[in-house]
Short mmCIF file of C-alpha atoms and ligand atoms in Angstrom, two decimals:
data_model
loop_
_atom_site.label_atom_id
_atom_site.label_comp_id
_atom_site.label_asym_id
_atom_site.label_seq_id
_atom_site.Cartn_x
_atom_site.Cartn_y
_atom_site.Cartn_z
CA UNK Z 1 40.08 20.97 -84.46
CA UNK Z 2 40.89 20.51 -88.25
CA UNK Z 3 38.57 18.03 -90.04
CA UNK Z 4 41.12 15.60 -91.83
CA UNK Z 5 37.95 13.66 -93.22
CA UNK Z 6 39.10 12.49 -96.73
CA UNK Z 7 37.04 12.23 -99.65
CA UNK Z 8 39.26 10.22 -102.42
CA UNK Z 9 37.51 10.09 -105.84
CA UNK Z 10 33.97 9.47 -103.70
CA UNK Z 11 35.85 7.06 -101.42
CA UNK Z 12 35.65 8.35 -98.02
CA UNK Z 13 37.56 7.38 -94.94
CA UNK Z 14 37.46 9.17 -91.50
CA UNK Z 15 41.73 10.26 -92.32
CA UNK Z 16 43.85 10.66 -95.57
CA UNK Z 17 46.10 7.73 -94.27
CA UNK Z 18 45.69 4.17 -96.49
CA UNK Z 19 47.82 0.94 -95.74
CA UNK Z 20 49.22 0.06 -99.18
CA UNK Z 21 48.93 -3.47 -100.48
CA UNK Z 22 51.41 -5.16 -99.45
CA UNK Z 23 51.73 -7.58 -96.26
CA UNK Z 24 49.90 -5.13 -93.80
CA UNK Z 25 46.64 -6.04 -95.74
CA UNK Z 26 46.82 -9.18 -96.71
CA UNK Z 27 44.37 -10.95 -94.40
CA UNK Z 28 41.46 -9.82 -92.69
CA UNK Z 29 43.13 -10.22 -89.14
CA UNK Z 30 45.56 -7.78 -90.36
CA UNK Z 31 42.99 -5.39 -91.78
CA UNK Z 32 40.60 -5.56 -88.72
CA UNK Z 33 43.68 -4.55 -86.13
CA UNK Z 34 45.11 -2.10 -88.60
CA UNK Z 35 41.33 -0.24 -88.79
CA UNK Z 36 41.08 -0.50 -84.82
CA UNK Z 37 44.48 0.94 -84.49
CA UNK Z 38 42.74 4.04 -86.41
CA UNK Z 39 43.77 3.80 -90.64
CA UNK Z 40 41.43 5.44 -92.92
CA UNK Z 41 41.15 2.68 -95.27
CA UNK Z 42 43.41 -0.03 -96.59
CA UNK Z 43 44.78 -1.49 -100.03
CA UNK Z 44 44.09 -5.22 -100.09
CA UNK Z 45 47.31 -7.24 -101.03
CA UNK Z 46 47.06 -7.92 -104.86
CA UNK Z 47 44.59 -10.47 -106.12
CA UNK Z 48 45.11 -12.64 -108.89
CA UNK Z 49 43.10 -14.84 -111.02
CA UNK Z 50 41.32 -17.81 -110.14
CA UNK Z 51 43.34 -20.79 -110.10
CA UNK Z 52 46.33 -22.13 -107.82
CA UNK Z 53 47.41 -19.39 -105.96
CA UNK Z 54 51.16 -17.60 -106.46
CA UNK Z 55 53.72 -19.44 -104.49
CA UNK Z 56 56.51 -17.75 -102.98
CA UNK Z 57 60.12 -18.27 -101.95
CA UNK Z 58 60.86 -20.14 -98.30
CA UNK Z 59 64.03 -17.89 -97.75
CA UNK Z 60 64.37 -14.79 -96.74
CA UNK Z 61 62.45 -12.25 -98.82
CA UNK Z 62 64.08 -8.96 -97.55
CA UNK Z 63 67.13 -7.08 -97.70
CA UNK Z 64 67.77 -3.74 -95.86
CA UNK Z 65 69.72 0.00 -95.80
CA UNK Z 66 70.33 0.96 -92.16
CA UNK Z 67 71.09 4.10 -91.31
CA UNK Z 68 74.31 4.87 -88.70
CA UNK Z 69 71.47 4.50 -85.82
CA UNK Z 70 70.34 0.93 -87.10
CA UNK Z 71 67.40 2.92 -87.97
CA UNK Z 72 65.40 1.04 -91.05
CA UNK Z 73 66.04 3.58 -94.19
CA UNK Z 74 65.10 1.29 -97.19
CA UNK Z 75 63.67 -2.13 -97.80
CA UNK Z 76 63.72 -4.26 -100.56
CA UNK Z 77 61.31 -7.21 -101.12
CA UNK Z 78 61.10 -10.12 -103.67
CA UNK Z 79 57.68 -11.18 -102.27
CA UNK Z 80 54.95 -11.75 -105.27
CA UNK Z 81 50.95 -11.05 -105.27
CA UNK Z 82 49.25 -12.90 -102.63
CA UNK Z 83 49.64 -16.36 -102.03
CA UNK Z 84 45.94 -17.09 -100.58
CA UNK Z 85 43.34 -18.31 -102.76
CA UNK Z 86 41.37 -15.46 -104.48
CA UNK Z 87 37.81 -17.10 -102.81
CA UNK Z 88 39.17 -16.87 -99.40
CA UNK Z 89 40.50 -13.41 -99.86
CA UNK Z 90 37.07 -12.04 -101.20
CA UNK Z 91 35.67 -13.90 -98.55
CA UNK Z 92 37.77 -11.23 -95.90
CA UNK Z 93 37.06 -8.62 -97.93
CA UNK Z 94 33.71 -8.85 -97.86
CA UNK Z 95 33.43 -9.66 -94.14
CA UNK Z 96 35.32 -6.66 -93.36
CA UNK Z 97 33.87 -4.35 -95.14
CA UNK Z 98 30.45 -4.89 -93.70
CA UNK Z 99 32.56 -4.91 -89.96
CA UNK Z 100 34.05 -1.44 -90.88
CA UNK Z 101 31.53 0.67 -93.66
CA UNK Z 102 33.57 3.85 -92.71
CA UNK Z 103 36.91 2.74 -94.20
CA UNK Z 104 37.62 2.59 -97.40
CA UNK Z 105 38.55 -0.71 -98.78
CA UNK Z 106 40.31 -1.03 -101.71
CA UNK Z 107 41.06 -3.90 -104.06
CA UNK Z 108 43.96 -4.50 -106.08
CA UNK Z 109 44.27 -6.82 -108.70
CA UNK Z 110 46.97 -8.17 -111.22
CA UNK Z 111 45.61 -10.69 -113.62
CA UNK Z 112 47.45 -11.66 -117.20
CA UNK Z 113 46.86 -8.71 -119.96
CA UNK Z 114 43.74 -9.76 -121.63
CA UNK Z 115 40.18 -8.96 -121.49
CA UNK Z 116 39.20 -12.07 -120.38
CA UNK Z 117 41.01 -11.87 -117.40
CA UNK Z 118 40.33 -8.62 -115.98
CA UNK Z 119 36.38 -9.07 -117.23
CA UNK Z 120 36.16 -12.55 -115.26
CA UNK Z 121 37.56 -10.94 -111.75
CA UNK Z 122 36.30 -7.48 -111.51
CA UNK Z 123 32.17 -8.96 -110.96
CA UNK Z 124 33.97 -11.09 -108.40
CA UNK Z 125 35.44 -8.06 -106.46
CA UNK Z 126 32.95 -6.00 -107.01
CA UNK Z 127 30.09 -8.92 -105.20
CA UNK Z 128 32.94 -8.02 -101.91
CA UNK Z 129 31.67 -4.38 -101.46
CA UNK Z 130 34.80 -2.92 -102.13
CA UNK Z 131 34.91 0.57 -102.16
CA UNK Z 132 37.37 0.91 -105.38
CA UNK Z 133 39.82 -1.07 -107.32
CA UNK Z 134 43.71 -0.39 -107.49
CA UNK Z 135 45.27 -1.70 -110.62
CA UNK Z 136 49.00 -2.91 -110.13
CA UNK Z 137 51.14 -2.33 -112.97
CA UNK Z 138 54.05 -1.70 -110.31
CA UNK Z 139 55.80 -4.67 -109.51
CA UNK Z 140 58.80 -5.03 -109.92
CA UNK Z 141 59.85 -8.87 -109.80
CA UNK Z 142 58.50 -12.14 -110.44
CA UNK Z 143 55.16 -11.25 -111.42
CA UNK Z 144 56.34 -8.54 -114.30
CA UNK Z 145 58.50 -11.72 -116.03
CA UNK Z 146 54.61 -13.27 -116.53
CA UNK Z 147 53.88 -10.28 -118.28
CA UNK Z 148 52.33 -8.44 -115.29
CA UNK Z 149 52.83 -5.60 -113.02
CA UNK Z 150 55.60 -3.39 -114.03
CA UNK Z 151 55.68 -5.40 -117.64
CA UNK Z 152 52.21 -3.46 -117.94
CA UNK Z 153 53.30 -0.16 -116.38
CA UNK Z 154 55.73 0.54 -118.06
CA UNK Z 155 54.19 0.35 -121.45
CA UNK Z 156 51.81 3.11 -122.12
CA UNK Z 157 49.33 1.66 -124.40
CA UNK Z 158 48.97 -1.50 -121.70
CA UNK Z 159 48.14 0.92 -119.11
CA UNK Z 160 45.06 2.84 -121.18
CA UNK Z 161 44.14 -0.59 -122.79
CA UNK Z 162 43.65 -2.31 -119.57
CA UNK Z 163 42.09 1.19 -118.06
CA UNK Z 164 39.61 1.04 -120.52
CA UNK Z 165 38.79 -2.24 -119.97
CA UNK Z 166 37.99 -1.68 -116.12
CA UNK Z 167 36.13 1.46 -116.92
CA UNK Z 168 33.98 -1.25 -118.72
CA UNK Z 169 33.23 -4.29 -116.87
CA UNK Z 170 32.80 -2.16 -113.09
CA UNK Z 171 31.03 0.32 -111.49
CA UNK Z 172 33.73 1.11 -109.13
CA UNK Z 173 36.18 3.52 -108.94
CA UNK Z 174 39.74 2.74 -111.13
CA UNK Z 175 43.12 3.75 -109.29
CA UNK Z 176 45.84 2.97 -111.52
CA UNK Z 177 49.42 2.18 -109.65
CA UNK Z 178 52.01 3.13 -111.32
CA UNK Z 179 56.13 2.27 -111.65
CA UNK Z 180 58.77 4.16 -110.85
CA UNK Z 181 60.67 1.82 -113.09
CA UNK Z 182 60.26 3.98 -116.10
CA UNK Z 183 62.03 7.33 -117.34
CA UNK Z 184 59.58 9.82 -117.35
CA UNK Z 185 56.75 8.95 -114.92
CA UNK Z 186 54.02 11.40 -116.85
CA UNK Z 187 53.77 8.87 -119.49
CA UNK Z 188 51.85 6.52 -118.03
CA UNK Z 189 50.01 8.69 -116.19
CA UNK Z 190 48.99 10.33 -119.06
CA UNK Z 191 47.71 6.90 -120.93
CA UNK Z 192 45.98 6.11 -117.01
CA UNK Z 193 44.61 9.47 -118.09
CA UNK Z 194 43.25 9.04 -121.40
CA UNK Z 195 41.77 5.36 -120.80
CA UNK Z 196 39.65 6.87 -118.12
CA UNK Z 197 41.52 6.24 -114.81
CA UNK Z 198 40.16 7.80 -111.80
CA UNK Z 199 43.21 8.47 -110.06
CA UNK Z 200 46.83 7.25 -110.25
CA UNK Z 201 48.75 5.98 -106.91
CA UNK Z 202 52.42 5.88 -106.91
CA UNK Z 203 54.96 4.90 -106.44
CA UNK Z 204 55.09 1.02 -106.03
CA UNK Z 205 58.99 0.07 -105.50
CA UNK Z 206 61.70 0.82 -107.42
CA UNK Z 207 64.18 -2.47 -108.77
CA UNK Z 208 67.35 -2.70 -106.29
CA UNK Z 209 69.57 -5.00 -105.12
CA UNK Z 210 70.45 -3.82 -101.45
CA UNK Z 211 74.21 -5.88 -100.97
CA UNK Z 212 76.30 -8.40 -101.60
CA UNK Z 213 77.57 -11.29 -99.33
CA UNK Z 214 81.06 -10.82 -100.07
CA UNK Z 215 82.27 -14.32 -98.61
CA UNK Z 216 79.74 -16.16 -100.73
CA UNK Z 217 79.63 -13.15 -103.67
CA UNK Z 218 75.42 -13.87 -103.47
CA UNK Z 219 73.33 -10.60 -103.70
CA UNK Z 220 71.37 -10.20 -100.79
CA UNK Z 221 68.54 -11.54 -99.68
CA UNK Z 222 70.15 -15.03 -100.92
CA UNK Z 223 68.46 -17.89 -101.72
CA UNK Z 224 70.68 -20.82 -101.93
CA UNK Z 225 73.51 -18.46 -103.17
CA UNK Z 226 71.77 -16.71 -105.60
CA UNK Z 227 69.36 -13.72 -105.20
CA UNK Z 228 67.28 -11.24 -108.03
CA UNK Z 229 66.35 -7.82 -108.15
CA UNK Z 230 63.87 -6.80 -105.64
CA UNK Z 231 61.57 -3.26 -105.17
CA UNK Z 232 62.67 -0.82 -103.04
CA UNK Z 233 60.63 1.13 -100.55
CA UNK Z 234 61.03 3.10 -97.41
CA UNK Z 235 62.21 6.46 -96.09
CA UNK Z 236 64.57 5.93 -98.67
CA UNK Z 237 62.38 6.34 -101.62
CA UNK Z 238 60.46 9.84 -100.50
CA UNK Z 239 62.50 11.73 -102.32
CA UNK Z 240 61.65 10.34 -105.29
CA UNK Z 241 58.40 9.64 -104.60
CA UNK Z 242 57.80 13.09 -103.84
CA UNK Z 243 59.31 14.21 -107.41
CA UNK Z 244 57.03 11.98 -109.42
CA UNK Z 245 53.67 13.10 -107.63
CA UNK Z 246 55.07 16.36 -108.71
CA UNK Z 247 55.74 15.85 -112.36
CA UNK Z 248 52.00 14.49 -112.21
CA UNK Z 249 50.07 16.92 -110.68
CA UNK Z 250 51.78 19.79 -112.40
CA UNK Z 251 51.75 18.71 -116.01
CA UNK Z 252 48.72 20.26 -118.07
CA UNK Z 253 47.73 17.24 -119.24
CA UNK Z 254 47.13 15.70 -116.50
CA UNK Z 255 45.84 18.56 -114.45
CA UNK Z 256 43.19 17.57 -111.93
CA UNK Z 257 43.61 13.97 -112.35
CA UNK Z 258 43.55 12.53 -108.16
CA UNK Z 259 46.74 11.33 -106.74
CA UNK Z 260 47.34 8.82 -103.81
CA UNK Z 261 51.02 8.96 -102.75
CA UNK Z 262 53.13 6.59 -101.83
CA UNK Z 263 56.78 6.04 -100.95
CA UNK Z 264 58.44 6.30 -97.92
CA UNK Z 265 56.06 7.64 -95.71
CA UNK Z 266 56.49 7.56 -92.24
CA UNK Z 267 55.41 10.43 -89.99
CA UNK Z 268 52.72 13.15 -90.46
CA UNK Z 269 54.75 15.64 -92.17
CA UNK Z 270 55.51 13.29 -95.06
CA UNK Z 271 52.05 12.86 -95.58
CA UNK Z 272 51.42 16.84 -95.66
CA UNK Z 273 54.61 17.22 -97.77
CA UNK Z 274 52.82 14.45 -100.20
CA UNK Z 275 49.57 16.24 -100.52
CA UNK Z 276 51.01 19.45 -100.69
CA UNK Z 277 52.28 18.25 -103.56
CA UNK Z 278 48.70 16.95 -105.05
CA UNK Z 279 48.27 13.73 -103.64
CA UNK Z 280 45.29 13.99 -102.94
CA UNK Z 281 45.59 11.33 -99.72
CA UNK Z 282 48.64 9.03 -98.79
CA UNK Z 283 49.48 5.25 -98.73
CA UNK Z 284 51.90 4.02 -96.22
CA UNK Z 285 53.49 0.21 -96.24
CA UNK Z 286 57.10 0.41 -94.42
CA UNK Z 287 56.30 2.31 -91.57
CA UNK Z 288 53.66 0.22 -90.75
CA UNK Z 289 55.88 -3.00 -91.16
CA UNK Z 290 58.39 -1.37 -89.17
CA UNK Z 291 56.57 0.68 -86.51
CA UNK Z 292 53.77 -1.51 -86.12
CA UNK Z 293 49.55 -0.10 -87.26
CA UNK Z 294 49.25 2.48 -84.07
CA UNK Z 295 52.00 4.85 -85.87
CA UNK Z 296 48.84 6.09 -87.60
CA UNK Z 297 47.56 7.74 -84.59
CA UNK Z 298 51.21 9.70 -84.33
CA UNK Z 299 50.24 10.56 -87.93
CA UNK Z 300 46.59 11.71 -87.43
CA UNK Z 301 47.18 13.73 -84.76
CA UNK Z 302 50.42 15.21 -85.99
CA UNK Z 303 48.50 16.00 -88.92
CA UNK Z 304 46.10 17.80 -87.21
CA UNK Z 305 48.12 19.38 -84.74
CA UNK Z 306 50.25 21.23 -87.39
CA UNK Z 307 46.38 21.96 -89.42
CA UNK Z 308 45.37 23.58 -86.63
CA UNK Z 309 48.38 25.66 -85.84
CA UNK Z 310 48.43 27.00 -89.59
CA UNK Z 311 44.90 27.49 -89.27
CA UNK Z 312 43.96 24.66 -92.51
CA UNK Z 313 40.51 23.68 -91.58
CA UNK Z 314 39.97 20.79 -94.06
CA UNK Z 315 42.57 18.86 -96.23
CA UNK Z 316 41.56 21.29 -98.90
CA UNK Z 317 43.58 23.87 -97.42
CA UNK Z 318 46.46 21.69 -98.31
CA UNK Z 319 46.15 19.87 -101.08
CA UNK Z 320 47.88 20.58 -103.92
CA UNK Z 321 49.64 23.93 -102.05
CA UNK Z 322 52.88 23.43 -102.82
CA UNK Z 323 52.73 22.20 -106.68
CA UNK Z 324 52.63 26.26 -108.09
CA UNK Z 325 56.37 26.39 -106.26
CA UNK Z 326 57.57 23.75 -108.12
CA UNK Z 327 59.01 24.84 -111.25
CA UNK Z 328 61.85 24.50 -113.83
CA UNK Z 329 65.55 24.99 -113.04
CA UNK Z 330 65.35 27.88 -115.73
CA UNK Z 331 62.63 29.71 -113.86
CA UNK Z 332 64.73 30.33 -110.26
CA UNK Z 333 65.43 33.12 -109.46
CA UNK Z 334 68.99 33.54 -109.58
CA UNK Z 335 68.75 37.22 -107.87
CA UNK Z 336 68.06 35.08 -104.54
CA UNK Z 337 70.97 35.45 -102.64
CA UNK Z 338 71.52 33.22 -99.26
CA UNK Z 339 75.05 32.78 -97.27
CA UNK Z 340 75.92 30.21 -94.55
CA UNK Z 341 76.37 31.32 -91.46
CA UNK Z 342 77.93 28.90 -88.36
CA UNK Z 343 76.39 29.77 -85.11
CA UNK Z 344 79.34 30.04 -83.06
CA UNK Z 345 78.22 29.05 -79.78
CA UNK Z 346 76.47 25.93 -81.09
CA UNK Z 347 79.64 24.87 -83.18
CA UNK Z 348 81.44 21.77 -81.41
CA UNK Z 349 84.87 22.46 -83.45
CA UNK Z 350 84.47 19.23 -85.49
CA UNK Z 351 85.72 20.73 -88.99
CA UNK Z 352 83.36 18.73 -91.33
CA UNK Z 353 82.27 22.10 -92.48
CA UNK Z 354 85.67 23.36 -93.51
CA UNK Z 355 86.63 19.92 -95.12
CA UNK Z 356 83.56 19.73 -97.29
CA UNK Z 357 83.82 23.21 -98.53
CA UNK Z 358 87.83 23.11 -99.19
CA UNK Z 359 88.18 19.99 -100.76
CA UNK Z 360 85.06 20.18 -103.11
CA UNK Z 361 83.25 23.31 -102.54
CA UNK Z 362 84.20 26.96 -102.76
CA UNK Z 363 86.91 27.41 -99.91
CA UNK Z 364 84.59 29.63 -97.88
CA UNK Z 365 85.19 28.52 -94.53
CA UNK Z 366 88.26 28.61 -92.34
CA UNK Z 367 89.79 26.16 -90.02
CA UNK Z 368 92.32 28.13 -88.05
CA UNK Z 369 92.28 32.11 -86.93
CA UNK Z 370 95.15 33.49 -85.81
CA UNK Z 371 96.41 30.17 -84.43
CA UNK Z 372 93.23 28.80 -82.71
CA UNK Z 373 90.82 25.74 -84.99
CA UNK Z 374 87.70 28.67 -85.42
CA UNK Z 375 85.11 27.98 -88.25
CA UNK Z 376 83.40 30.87 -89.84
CA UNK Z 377 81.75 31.58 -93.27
CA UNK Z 378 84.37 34.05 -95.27
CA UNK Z 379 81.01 35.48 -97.06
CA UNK Z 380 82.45 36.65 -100.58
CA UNK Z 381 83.99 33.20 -101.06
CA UNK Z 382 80.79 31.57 -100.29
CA UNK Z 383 78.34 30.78 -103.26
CA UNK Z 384 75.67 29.51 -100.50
CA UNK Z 385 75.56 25.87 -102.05
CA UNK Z 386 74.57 24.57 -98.99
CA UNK Z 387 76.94 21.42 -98.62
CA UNK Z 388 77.66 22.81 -95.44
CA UNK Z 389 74.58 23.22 -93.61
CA UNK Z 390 74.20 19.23 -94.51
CA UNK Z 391 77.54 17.82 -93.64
CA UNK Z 392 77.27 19.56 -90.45
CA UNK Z 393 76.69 16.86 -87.38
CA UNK Z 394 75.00 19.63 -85.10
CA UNK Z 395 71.30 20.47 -86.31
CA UNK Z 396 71.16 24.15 -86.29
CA UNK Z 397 74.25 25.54 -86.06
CA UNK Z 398 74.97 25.82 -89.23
CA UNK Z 399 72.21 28.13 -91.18
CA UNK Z 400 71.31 29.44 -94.55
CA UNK Z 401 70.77 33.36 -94.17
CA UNK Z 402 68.86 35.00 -97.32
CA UNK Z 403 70.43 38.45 -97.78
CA UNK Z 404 69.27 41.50 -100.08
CA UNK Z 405 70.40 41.67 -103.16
CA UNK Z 406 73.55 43.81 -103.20
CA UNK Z 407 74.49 43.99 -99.82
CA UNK Z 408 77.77 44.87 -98.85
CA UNK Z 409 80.14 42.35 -97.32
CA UNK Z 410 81.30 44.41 -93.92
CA UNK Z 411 84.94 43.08 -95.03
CA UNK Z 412 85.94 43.38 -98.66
CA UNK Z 413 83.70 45.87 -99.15
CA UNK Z 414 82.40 44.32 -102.27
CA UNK Z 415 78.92 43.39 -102.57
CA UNK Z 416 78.22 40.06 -101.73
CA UNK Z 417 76.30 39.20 -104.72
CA UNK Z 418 75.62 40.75 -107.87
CA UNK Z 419 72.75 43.09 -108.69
CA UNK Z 420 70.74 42.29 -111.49
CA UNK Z 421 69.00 45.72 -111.59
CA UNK Z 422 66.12 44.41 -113.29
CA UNK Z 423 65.85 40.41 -113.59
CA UNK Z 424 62.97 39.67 -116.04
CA UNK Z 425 64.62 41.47 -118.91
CA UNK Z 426 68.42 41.02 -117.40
CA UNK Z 427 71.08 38.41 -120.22
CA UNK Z 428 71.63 36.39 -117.30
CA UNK Z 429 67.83 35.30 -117.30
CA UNK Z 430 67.00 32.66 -119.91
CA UNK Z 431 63.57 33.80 -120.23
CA UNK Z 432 63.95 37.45 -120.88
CA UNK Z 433 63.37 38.58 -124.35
CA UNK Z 434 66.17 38.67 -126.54
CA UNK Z 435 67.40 41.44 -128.07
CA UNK Z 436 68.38 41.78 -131.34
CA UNK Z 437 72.20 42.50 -131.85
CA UNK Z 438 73.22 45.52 -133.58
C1 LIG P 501 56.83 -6.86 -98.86
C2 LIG P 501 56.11 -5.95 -99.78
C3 LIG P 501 55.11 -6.46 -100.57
C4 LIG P 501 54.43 -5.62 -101.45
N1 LIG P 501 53.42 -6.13 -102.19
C5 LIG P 501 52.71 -5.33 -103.00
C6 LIG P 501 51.59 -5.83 -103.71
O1 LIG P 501 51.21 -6.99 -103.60
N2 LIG P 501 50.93 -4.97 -104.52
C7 LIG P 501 51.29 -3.66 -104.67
O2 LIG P 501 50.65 -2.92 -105.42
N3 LIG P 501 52.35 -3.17 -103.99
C8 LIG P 501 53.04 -3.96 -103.16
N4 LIG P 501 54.08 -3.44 -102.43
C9 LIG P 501 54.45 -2.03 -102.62
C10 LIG P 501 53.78 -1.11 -101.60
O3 LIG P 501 52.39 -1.15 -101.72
C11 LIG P 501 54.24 0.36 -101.77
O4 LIG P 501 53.88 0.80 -103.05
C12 LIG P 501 55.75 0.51 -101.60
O5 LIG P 501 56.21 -0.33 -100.57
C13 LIG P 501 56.14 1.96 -101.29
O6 LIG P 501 55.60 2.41 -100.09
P1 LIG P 501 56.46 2.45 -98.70
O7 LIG P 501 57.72 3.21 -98.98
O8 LIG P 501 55.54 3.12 -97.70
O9 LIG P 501 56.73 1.04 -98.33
C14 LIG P 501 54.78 -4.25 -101.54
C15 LIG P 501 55.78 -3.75 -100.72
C16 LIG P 501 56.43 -4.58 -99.83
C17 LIG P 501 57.49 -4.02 -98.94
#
């Protein structure tokens, strides 16, 4: 069976799957149930500095996207660091990491930007046995208006300062977390990069507000009829969570640098999709709050099920696969021709298809033939956007079919797309050679 052991900047854990920080691992009676229920290592909910501990709201703390199934898409959370004192946390750590010296257990911290600050707490994490330290320069809220978290991340010179600093004062491993809640995400990695980081993880959550309460005109969750931007997180987020671990692990300057991803994970195949990417191993947070700790066994053995049936003996064999495919716009290849096809027998009559591509597409499908409601692809209308395939309600029935270039539509005669005879040197191509007018 495929070995999924995971070896993350010399960290090693029995599976690529990490809780994130976040509630999951904020206490050791979480930790200890979440390693028996199988995860490969955990984030520790972010430490602060010494003193009176963070103190949170007393109202709710959440708000929610549902999808049509009541099915949890995205969550959004005004929570802060932990709210334990830092002694009793190490305390945990410590304990657990001596229970469990498989797992990898990971620190993060968040103290004020000076080198005071992170010198006094990293010999105090470091006394716990931790296996590696996760900077946050994520959050969002609350913490970032002290000058912390995503105030940090999202300044470039913070991140290598503070990198640097770490790289200093421990011996263990740096993973730098980074924002979403910036433009162009290969900045920071880059300055994560050049103060010495380790690794990057990303993404933490993204700033949101979920709803309104339209009776008291609050954004949601409400506290006492007023509410403030929270992170966002869950399926919701993949997307671009996916794009970002992209953007990192394909830009030159960053090339090798280890990625843990994060965002949205939920099942096996986002985790593969993830490290085919380049993340080098995953961090999950939503799923476990919604699904409970045992979805990691769906995950491990999902994972290895679908290793084993592509024949990928080790993680190797899939990290990082995917990130030569991902290119710029002006590199597709616009000789790749695919139509839509609707799968006639499968096709419950609905019409979605036909609306969708009428009323803002390319008027490619019909409703009625020769007096009867019949939907079928008119192939030289059809540009093969795709808006079809995704509108449609039946899985399946509706299918993108790659054709040769220069095929001949059966009906008009005409082919159905045209032949570039040669692409790399063809106009049409923005990165042939020019040619010099006459
Ligand atoms: C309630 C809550 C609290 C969180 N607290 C922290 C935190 O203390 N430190 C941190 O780095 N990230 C924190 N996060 C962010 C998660 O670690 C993770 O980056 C984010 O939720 C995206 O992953 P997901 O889509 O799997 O949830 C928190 C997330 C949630 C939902």
């Amino acid at each position: 069976m495929a070995d999924i052991r995971n070896n993350f900047v010399g960290i090693k854990s029995p599976n690529p799957f990490w809780l994130a920080s976040a509630p999951p691992t904020d206490k050791a009676y979480n930790v200890e149930r979440a390693f028996k229920a199988g995860w490969g290592g955990v984030v520790w909910k972010t430490l602060g500095e010494e003193g009176p501990p963070v103190v949170n709201v007393n109202g709710p703390r959440y708000g929610a996207i549902w999808g049509a199934d009541r099915r949890l898409l995205g969550l959004n959370n005004i929570e802060l660091i932990t709210d334990r004192p830092l002694q009793v946390n190490l305390q945990e750590m410590k304990q657990v990491k001596m229970n469990w010296p498989d797992r990898a257990l990971i620190a993060s911290i968040m103290v004020p930007c000076n080198e005071e600050s992170w010198k006094a707490i990293l010999p105090l994490v470091e006394e716990t046995g931790a296996d590696g330290i996760e900077l946050n320069f994520g959050c969002p809220h609350g913490m970032s208006e002290r000058g912390m978290g995503s105030a940090v991340g999202q300044v470039p010179e913070y991140i290598e300062m503070v990198v640097r600093w770490c790289k200093q004062y421990t011996r263990m491993p740096v993973i730098t977390k980074l924002t979403p809640n910036i433009t162009d995400i290969r900045r920071p990695a880059r300055a994560a990069h050049a103060g010495g980081t380790d690794a990057v993880s990303l993404i933490n959550t993204i700033n949101s507000i979920t709803s309104v309460d339209l009776d008291s005109f609050s954004p949601e969750p409400s506290i006492g009829g007023k509410g403030s931007h929270g992170g966002y997180c869950g399926p919701a987020v993949k997307p671009i969570a996916l794009n970002m671990v992209a953007e990192i692990a394909r830009d030159p300057e960053t090339h090798g640098l280890p990625i843990s991803g994060i965002g949205g994970i939920t099942t096996w195949r986002d985790a593969a999709e993830f490290m085919a990417l380049g993340a080098g191993n995953v961090q999950v947070c939503t799923a476990a709050m919604t699904y409970g700790f045992k979805i990691v066994q769906e995950m491990i053995a999902g994972l290895k099920n679908w290793m084993d049936e592509k024949g990928h003996a080790t993680l190797d064999d899939v990290i990082g696969r995917a990130t030569p495919n991902v290119t710029d716009w002006k590199f597709l290849n616009l000789n790749y021709v695919a139509k839509a096809r609707i799968n006639q027998d499968l096709c419950i009559k609905c019409g979605r298809c036909h609306i969708a591509c009428e009323d803002t597409s390319h008027q490619a499908i019909t409703s009625m033939v020769d007096g009867v409601r019949h939907f079928e692809v008119m192939e030289d209308e059809c540009v093969g956007c795709n808006l079809c395939v995704n509108v449609c309600p039946v899985q399946g029935c509706i299918t993108m079919e790659p054709l040769a270039a220069g095929v001949i539509d059966q009906r008009t005669g005409q082919p159905v797309s045209p032949v570039y005879a040669n692409w790399t040197t063809h106009p049409n191509n923005p990165m042939a050679p020019k040619v010099a007018a006459e």
